[in-house]
C-alpha positions as YAML, in Angstrom:
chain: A
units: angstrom
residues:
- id: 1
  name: UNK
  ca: [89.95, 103.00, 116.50]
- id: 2
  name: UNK
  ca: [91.55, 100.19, 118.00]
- id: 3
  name: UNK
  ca: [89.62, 96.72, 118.56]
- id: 4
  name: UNK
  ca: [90.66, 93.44, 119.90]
- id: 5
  name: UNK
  ca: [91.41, 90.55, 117.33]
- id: 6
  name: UNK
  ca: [92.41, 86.52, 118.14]
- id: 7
  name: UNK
  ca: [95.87, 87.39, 116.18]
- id: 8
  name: UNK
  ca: [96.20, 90.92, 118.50]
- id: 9
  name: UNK
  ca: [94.67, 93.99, 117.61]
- id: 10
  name: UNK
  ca: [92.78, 95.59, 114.73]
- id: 11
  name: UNK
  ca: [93.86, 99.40, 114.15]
- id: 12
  name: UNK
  ca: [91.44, 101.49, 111.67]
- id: 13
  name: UNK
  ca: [93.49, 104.24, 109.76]
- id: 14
  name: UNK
  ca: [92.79, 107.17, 107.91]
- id: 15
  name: UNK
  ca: [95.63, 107.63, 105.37]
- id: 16
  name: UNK
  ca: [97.43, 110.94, 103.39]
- id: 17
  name: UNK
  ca: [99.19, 109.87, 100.96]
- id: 18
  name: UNK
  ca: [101.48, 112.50, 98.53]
- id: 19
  name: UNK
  ca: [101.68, 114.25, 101.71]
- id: 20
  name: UNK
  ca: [104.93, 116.44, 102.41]
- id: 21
  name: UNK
  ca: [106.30, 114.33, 105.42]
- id: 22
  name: UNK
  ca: [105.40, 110.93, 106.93]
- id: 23
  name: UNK
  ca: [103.89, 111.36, 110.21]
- id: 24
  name: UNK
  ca: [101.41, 110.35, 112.59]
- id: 25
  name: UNK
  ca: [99.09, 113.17, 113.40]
- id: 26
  name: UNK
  ca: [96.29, 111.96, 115.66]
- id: 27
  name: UNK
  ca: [92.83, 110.93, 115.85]
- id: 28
  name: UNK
  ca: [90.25, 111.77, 113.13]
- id: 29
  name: UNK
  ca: [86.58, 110.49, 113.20]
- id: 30
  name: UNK
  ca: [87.52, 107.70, 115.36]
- id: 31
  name: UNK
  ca: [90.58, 106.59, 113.39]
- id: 32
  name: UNK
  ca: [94.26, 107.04, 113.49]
- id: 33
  name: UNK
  ca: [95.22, 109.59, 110.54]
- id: 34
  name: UNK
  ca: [98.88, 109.25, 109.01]
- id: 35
  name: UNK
  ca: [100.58, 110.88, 106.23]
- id: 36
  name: UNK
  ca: [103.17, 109.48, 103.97]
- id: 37
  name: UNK
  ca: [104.60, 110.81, 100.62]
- id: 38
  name: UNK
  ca: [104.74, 108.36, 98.58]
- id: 39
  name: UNK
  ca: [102.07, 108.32, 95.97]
- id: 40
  name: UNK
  ca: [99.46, 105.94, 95.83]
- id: 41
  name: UNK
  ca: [100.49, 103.86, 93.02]
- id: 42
  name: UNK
  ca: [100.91, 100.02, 92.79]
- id: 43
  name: UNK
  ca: [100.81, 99.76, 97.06]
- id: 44
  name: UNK
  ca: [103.91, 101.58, 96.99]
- id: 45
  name: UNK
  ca: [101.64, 103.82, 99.69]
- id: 46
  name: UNK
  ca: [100.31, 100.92, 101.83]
- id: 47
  name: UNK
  ca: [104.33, 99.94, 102.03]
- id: 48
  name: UNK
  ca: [105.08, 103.41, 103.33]
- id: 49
  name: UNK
  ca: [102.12, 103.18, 106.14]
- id: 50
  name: UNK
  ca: [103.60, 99.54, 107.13]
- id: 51
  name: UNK
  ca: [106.76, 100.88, 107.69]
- id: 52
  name: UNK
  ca: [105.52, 104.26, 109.15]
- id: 53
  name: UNK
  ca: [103.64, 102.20, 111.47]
- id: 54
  name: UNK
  ca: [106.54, 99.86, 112.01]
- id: 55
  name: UNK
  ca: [108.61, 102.44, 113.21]
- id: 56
  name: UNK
  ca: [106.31, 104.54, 115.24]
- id: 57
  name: UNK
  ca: [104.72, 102.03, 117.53]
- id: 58
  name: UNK
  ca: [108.43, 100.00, 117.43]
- id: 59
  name: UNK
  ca: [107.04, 97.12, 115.61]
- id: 60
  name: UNK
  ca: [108.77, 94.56, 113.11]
- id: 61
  name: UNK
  ca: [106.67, 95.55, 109.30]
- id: 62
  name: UNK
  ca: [106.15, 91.56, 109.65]
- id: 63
  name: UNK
  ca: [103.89, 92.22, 112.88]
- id: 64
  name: UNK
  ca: [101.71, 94.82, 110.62]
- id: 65
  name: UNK
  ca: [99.28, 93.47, 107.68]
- id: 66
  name: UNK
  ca: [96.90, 95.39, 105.78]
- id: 67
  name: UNK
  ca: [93.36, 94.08, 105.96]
- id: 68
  name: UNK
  ca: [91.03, 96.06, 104.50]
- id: 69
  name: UNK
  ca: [91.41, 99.21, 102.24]
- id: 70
  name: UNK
  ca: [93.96, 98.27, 99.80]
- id: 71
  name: UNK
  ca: [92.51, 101.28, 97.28]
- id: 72
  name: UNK
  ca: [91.06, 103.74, 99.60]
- id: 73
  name: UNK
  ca: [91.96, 106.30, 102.19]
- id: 74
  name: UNK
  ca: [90.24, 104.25, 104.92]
- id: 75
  name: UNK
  ca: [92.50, 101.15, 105.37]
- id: 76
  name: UNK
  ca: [92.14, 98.69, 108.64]
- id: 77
  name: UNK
  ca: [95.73, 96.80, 109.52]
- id: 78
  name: UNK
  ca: [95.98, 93.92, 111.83]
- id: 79
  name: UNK
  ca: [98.46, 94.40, 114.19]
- id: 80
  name: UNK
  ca: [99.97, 90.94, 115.20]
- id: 81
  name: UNK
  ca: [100.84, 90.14, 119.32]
- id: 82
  name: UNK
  ca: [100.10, 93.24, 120.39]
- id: 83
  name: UNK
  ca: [96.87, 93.86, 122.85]
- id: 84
  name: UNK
  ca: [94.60, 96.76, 122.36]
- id: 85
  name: UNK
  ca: [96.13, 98.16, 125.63]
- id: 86
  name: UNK
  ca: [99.37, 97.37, 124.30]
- id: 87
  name: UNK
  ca: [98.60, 99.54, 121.19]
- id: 88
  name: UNK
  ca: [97.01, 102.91, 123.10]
- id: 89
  name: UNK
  ca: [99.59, 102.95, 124.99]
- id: 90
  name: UNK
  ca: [102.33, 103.21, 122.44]
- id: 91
  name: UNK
  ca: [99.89, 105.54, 120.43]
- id: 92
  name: UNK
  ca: [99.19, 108.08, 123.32]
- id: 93
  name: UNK
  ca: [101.87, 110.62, 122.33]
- id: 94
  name: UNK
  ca: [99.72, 111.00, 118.74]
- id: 95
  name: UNK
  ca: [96.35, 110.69, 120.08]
- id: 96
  name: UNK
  ca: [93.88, 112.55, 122.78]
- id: 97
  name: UNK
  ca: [92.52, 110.35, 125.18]
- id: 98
  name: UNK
  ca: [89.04, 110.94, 124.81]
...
């Protein structure tokens, strides 16, 4: 779910969008699986899972870019200074440790 990169860390994500809340809601098939209601139109969804993200792991939206995914539900973000150990821990409230 969560590998090491040169700029920080690599976080895979399984995204809901059109859902009825934004949330975080755990682990899923070895990646993070979010929610967010905006529709999926125009990256107005990708947007709303930067700045879900932002929030929940207390990140700036500039630390958090999208690289992989842009179209489908499977989406891999780059998240910038931030250590894989960095990143578990601040995810450990919405994910099992397996």
């Amino acid at each position: 779910m969560i590998e090491s990169h040169p700029q920080g860390s690599v976080l895979a994500v399984r995204a809901q969008p059109g859902a009825k809340k934004n949330e975080l809601r755990g682990e899923t098939a070895g990646m993070l699986k979010l929610c967010v209601t905006t529709a999926p139109e125009k990256g107005k969804a990708n947007k709303a899972i930067i700045e879900l993200l932002a929030k929940s792991l207390e990140l700036r939206k500039s630390q958090i870019e999208l690289l992989s995914g842009e179209t489908s539900h499977q989406k891999r973000f780059l998240i910038k200074d931030a250590s894989p150990e960095e990143l578990r821990e601040k995810l450990k409230t919405y994910i099992a440790e397996s």
